[in-house]
């Protein structure tokens, strides 16, 4: 497959911060999006590889729209994608999502509790809507 | 005698999202931190470390670190050496799997 033929996708970059529950939620949400909800339309990029300058990771970010999911206000994922020349179409902070779904009480880091998994799923559902909107816009653009 | 800060060991896991081995590094680091050596270790957040977290970088300059990587790219070890100092020890999950004839992790 050539680059021209390769279908464009949305790059998902979670912070994956260790030591914080919200980092674990960001990581889990990214898996739900890329493995369950929109596997055909998304690509997971490891933040550590991106920041260390891995060519494949940087190319993926440079050539596609990106959605970042950060576990804390330092917003490492969002910052790094932008510094790598990526176009961030949606920046998500797990805390903001939690404020909308306070019924889910996330706990755990290595293993999230049920509330954490539910929060990750809720976050992933929101991202899926964004992905669908982007896909719809792209189709509209091609047909125009 | 002055109350000197206790010497701790920093565990830097790659946490690579794309590989099951990356998840293994994350879980292993947390197990050390929470169960095996809670009094002697801290974890360092690799993305923050790379993104310019001065506190994390300074810690790794003056305290010993153990890099735990999932694959041969060794992002954690390279980043620690690049931004602070060479890790005191470096572990690669794929090498452990081969050396101990373990099954391939999935998930």
Short mmCIF file of C-alpha atoms in Angstrom, two decimals:
data_model
loop_
_atom_site.label_atom_id
_atom_site.label_comp_id
_atom_site.label_asym_id
_atom_site.label_seq_id
_atom_site.Cartn_x
_atom_site.Cartn_y
_atom_site.Cartn_z
CA UNK A 1 0.00 0.00 0.00
CA UNK A 2 1.36 3.40 -0.87
CA UNK A 3 1.09 6.45 1.31
CA UNK A 4 -1.35 7.94 -1.19
CA UNK A 5 -3.62 4.93 -0.91
CA UNK A 6 -3.39 4.66 2.84
CA UNK A 7 -6.60 5.70 4.51
CA UNK A 8 -6.18 8.67 6.77
CA UNK A 9 -7.06 8.09 10.38
CA UNK A 10 -7.24 9.93 13.64
CA UNK A 11 -4.26 9.56 15.92
CA UNK A 12 -5.08 8.96 19.59
CA UNK A 13 -2.42 10.01 22.08
CA UNK A 14 -3.07 9.36 25.79
CA UNK A 15 -0.76 10.67 28.48
CA UNK A 16 -0.48 7.26 30.18
CA UNK A 17 0.92 8.98 33.24
CA UNK A 18 1.98 6.51 35.85
CA UNK A 19 1.05 7.14 39.45
CA UNK A 20 -2.31 8.77 38.88
CA UNK A 21 -5.76 7.29 38.41
CA UNK A 22 -6.65 9.81 35.71
CA UNK A 23 -3.58 8.74 33.74
CA UNK A 24 -4.82 5.18 33.89
CA UNK A 25 -8.25 6.33 32.71
CA UNK A 26 -6.68 8.12 29.74
CA UNK A 27 -4.80 4.98 28.80
CA UNK A 28 -7.86 2.75 29.15
CA UNK A 29 -10.01 5.15 27.14
CA UNK A 30 -7.46 5.14 24.33
CA UNK A 31 -7.63 1.33 24.21
CA UNK A 32 -11.42 1.37 24.12
CA UNK A 33 -11.38 3.79 21.19
CA UNK A 34 -8.65 2.14 19.14
CA UNK A 35 -9.54 -1.49 19.84
CA UNK A 36 -13.31 -1.54 20.36
CA UNK A 37 -15.13 1.55 19.14
CA UNK A 38 -13.25 2.83 16.08
CA UNK A 39 -10.40 0.43 15.27
CA UNK A 40 -10.60 1.16 11.54
CA UNK A 41 -10.45 4.90 11.92
CA UNK A 42 -7.86 5.41 14.61
CA UNK A 43 -4.25 4.76 15.43
CA UNK A 44 -2.70 4.68 18.89
CA UNK A 45 0.61 6.50 19.23
CA UNK A 46 2.83 5.98 22.27
CA UNK A 47 3.73 9.33 23.77
CA UNK A 48 7.18 8.26 24.89
CA UNK A 49 8.11 7.28 21.33
CA UNK A 50 6.74 10.49 19.96
CA UNK A 51 8.70 12.68 22.31
CA UNK A 52 11.89 10.73 21.83
CA UNK A 53 11.60 11.54 18.14
CA UNK A 54 10.67 8.17 16.71
CA UNK A 55 10.19 8.77 13.00
CA UNK A 56 7.15 6.53 12.62
CA UNK A 57 5.38 8.16 15.54
CA UNK A 58 6.18 11.67 14.34
CA UNK A 59 5.04 10.86 10.82
CA UNK A 60 1.75 9.48 12.12
CA UNK A 61 1.11 12.66 14.07
CA UNK A 62 2.23 14.98 11.30
CA UNK A 63 0.05 13.31 8.69
CA UNK A 64 -3.21 12.94 10.59
CA UNK A 65 -5.54 14.76 12.92
CA UNK A 66 -4.87 13.99 16.57
CA UNK A 67 -7.00 13.66 19.69
CA UNK A 68 -5.09 13.92 22.95
CA UNK A 69 -6.22 12.60 26.33
CA UNK A 70 -4.46 14.00 29.36
CA UNK A 71 -4.68 12.88 32.95
CA UNK A 72 -3.53 16.09 34.58
CA UNK A 73 -3.26 19.81 33.96
CA UNK A 74 0.32 19.52 32.72
CA UNK A 75 -1.20 18.20 29.49
CA UNK A 76 1.91 16.36 28.34
CA UNK A 77 0.16 14.60 25.47
CA UNK A 78 -1.35 17.74 24.06
CA UNK A 79 1.87 19.71 24.36
CA UNK A 80 3.98 17.02 22.78
CA UNK A 81 1.71 16.49 19.80
CA UNK A 82 1.72 20.21 19.09
CA UNK A 83 5.49 20.42 19.44
CA UNK A 84 5.79 17.55 17.01
CA UNK A 85 3.89 19.49 14.40
CA UNK A 86 0.60 17.67 14.88
CA UNK A 87 -2.85 19.10 14.47
CA UNK A 88 -4.84 18.54 17.64
CA UNK A 89 -8.54 18.52 16.81
CA UNK A 90 -9.65 17.69 20.32
CA UNK A 91 -7.87 18.05 23.65
CA UNK A 92 -9.48 16.08 26.41
CA UNK A 93 -8.70 16.38 30.10
CA UNK A 94 -9.93 13.40 32.07
CA UNK A 95 -10.87 15.67 34.96
CA UNK A 96 -13.25 17.63 32.72
CA UNK A 97 -14.92 14.42 31.64
CA UNK A 98 -15.18 13.30 35.23
CA UNK A 99 -17.02 16.54 36.06
CA UNK A 100 -19.69 15.48 33.57
CA UNK A 101 -19.90 11.94 34.93
CA UNK A 102 -19.48 12.32 38.65
CA UNK A 103 -21.45 9.14 39.22
CA UNK A 104 -18.33 7.26 38.14
CA UNK A 105 -15.74 7.31 40.90
CA UNK A 106 -12.43 6.19 39.43
CA UNK A 107 -9.93 4.46 41.66
CA UNK A 108 -6.82 2.38 41.10
CA UNK A 109 -3.84 2.81 38.83
CA UNK A 110 -2.55 -0.57 37.79
CA UNK A 111 -6.09 -1.85 37.71
CA UNK A 112 -9.01 0.54 37.48
CA UNK A 113 -12.14 -0.08 39.48
CA UNK A 114 -15.54 -0.32 37.81
CA UNK A 115 -16.03 3.44 38.09
CA UNK A 116 -12.73 4.04 36.34
CA UNK A 117 -13.63 1.69 33.53
CA UNK A 118 -17.02 3.34 33.15
CA UNK A 119 -15.42 6.78 33.04
CA UNK A 120 -12.98 5.57 30.40
CA UNK A 121 -15.88 4.22 28.34
CA UNK A 122 -17.78 7.49 28.65
CA UNK A 123 -14.71 9.40 27.54
CA UNK A 124 -14.19 7.02 24.65
CA UNK A 125 -17.81 7.46 23.55
CA UNK A 126 -17.28 11.21 23.37
CA UNK A 127 -14.16 10.75 21.28
CA UNK A 128 -16.02 8.40 18.95
CA UNK A 129 -18.52 11.18 18.25
CA UNK A 130 -15.68 13.50 17.32
CA UNK A 131 -14.20 10.87 15.03
CA UNK A 132 -17.53 10.38 13.30
CA UNK A 133 -17.90 14.12 12.83
CA UNK A 134 -14.43 14.33 11.30
CA UNK A 135 -15.22 11.45 8.97
CA UNK A 136 -18.47 13.09 7.96
CA UNK A 137 -16.73 16.41 7.31
CA UNK A 138 -14.13 14.67 5.18
CA UNK A 139 -16.79 12.99 3.08
CA UNK A 140 -18.56 16.29 2.65
CA UNK A 141 -15.32 17.94 1.62
CA UNK A 142 -14.60 15.27 -0.97
CA UNK A 143 -18.09 15.53 -2.42
CA UNK A 144 -18.09 19.32 -2.57
CA UNK B 1 22.70 14.53 63.04
CA UNK B 2 20.91 16.43 60.26
CA UNK B 3 17.73 14.99 58.87
CA UNK B 4 18.90 14.19 55.36
CA UNK B 5 16.42 13.22 52.67
CA UNK B 6 16.16 9.50 52.35
CA UNK B 7 17.83 8.09 49.31
CA UNK B 8 15.21 6.59 47.07
CA UNK B 9 15.36 4.74 43.81
CA UNK B 10 13.36 6.00 40.87
CA UNK B 11 11.64 3.45 38.66
CA UNK B 12 11.11 4.72 35.13
CA UNK B 13 8.85 2.50 33.07
CA UNK B 14 8.26 3.10 29.37
CA UNK B 15 4.51 2.46 29.74
CA UNK B 16 4.38 2.05 25.96
CA UNK B 17 0.75 1.90 24.95
CA UNK B 18 1.29 0.09 21.68
CA UNK B 19 2.72 -3.10 23.14
CA UNK B 20 1.61 -5.53 25.80
CA UNK B 21 5.18 -5.41 27.08
CA UNK B 22 4.69 -1.70 27.74
CA UNK B 23 1.76 -2.49 29.97
CA UNK B 24 3.90 -5.07 31.74
CA UNK B 25 6.48 -2.38 32.54
CA UNK B 26 3.78 -0.17 33.96
CA UNK B 27 2.32 -2.89 36.14
CA UNK B 28 5.76 -4.01 37.29
CA UNK B 29 6.74 -0.49 38.30
CA UNK B 30 3.52 -0.08 40.25
CA UNK B 31 4.01 -3.44 41.96
CA UNK B 32 7.47 -2.39 43.14
CA UNK B 33 6.16 0.96 44.29
CA UNK B 34 3.05 -0.25 46.06
CA UNK B 35 3.94 -3.74 47.29
CA UNK B 36 7.59 -4.77 47.06
CA UNK B 37 9.59 -1.66 48.03
CA UNK B 38 7.13 1.10 48.91
CA UNK B 39 9.52 2.79 51.33
CA UNK B 40 12.47 2.86 48.98
CA UNK B 41 11.08 3.76 45.58
CA UNK B 42 9.28 6.42 43.62
CA UNK B 43 8.00 6.21 40.08
CA UNK B 44 8.86 8.78 37.49
CA UNK B 45 6.27 9.68 34.90
CA UNK B 46 8.05 9.21 31.60
CA UNK B 47 5.89 11.55 29.51
CA UNK B 48 6.29 14.28 32.09
CA UNK B 49 9.98 13.49 32.38
CA UNK B 50 10.34 13.93 28.64
CA UNK B 51 8.09 16.94 28.48
CA UNK B 52 10.31 18.93 30.78
CA UNK B 53 9.25 18.02 34.29
CA UNK B 54 12.15 19.64 36.13
CA UNK B 55 11.40 17.88 39.40
CA UNK B 56 11.50 14.47 37.78
CA UNK B 57 14.63 15.29 35.81
CA UNK B 58 16.43 16.66 38.84
CA UNK B 59 15.54 13.57 40.85
CA UNK B 60 16.98 11.32 38.18
CA UNK B 61 20.18 13.35 38.08
CA UNK B 62 20.94 12.85 41.75
CA UNK B 63 19.21 9.62 42.67
CA UNK B 64 19.67 6.16 41.19
CA UNK B 65 17.12 5.04 38.66
CA UNK B 66 16.02 1.75 37.16
CA UNK B 67 14.71 1.91 33.61
CA UNK B 68 12.10 -0.68 32.70
CA UNK B 69 11.45 -0.94 28.98
CA UNK B 70 9.10 -3.10 26.99
CA UNK B 71 11.12 -3.37 23.81
CA UNK B 72 14.51 -2.84 22.30
CA UNK B 73 13.81 0.82 21.55
CA UNK B 74 14.52 1.42 25.25
CA UNK B 75 12.65 4.71 25.43
CA UNK B 76 12.83 4.87 29.23
CA UNK B 77 16.56 4.15 29.44
CA UNK B 78 17.40 6.51 26.59
CA UNK B 79 15.26 9.32 27.95
CA UNK B 80 16.68 8.98 31.44
CA UNK B 81 20.23 9.12 30.14
CA UNK B 82 19.44 11.91 27.72
CA UNK B 83 17.75 14.23 30.19
CA UNK B 84 19.36 13.27 33.49
CA UNK B 85 21.96 10.57 33.92
CA UNK B 86 22.56 6.96 33.03
CA UNK B 87 20.21 4.57 34.85
CA UNK B 88 21.82 2.42 37.51
CA UNK B 89 20.08 -0.57 35.97
CA UNK B 90 18.11 -1.25 32.83
CA UNK B 91 15.59 -4.01 32.21
CA UNK B 92 13.91 -4.93 28.94
CA UNK B 93 10.79 -7.07 29.19
CA UNK B 94 11.36 -8.79 25.87
CA UNK B 95 14.81 -9.87 27.03
CA UNK B 96 13.35 -11.21 30.26
CA UNK B 97 10.81 -13.19 28.28
CA UNK B 98 13.50 -14.72 26.12
CA UNK B 99 15.89 -15.44 28.98
CA UNK B 100 13.22 -17.10 31.11
CA UNK B 101 11.37 -18.79 28.29
CA UNK B 102 8.15 -17.07 29.28
CA UNK B 103 5.02 -16.84 27.22
CA UNK B 104 4.28 -13.80 25.11
CA UNK B 105 2.17 -11.28 27.04
CA UNK B 106 -1.09 -10.26 25.45
CA UNK B 107 -3.56 -7.52 26.17
#
